[in-house]
Amino acid sequence: MQFNSIADVYAANDHVRSNFRDILTDVSDDEAAAAVDDSKWTIAEIAEHVAIVNGGMARICSRLLSKAQAEGLTANGGIKLSDDFMNKSAEIAGMKVEAPEMVHPSGGRTIADSLTAIDEIASSLDELRPLFESVDSVTHKFPHPFFGDLSASEWLVLLGGHQTRHAAQIQRILVQLRG
């Protein structure tokens, strides 16, 4: 994960969201609701979880950027990711992680509902892009359960990484179901 600018992160996240949508497009209702032995959640629940997490990450980014804007902290569209963030990103790639209860799915959303929510959140993040490109997205931080304190730019990168992780999980489930 190498990014030179906020524009690079937005392009990568758009690609990830498109891939996520493509994977879910061909999932039948039966596949969406099927329980697989090694997965805690169904495909529909994973999609709901991604929508919940994306929404939370977007709100965190908005708060952090608003704080920097209020303080007059500016930026030039570049991006800086901490060494700690990069190291933990590599570490978590091979780990099975338990999501905090507050981002567990309720099971009440269809895949279509979750994709609609994900697209709406992406639109709200698009509205934040001018702030990401002009306001300091590094100084202010908000804690993550695994990563520790993250900046707005790190939360934005994490959003794409999280969605990528769950896209791969859904693909593994589909291989099992379609065997």
PDB file of C-alpha atoms in Angstrom, residues 18 49 62 85 87 111 113 127 161:
ATOM      1  CA  SER A  18     -16.223  -1.260  -7.357  1.00  0.00           C
ATOM      2  CA  HIS A  49     -20.738  -4.911   8.660  1.00  0.00           C
ATOM      3  CA  SER A  62     -15.212  14.355   9.094  1.00  0.00           C
ATOM      4  CA  PHE A  85       0.224   2.290  10.849  1.00  0.00           C
ATOM      5  CA  ASN A  87       3.616  -2.011  10.372  1.00  0.00           C
ATOM      6  CA  ILE A 111     -26.948  -6.949   0.241  1.00  0.00           C
ATOM      7  CA  ASP A 113     -29.385  -2.212   1.231  1.00  0.00           C
ATOM      8  CA  GLU A 127     -17.685  15.662  -0.314  1.00  0.00           C
ATOM      9  CA  GLY A 161      -8.082  -2.053   3.448  1.00  0.00           C
TER      10      GLY A 161
END
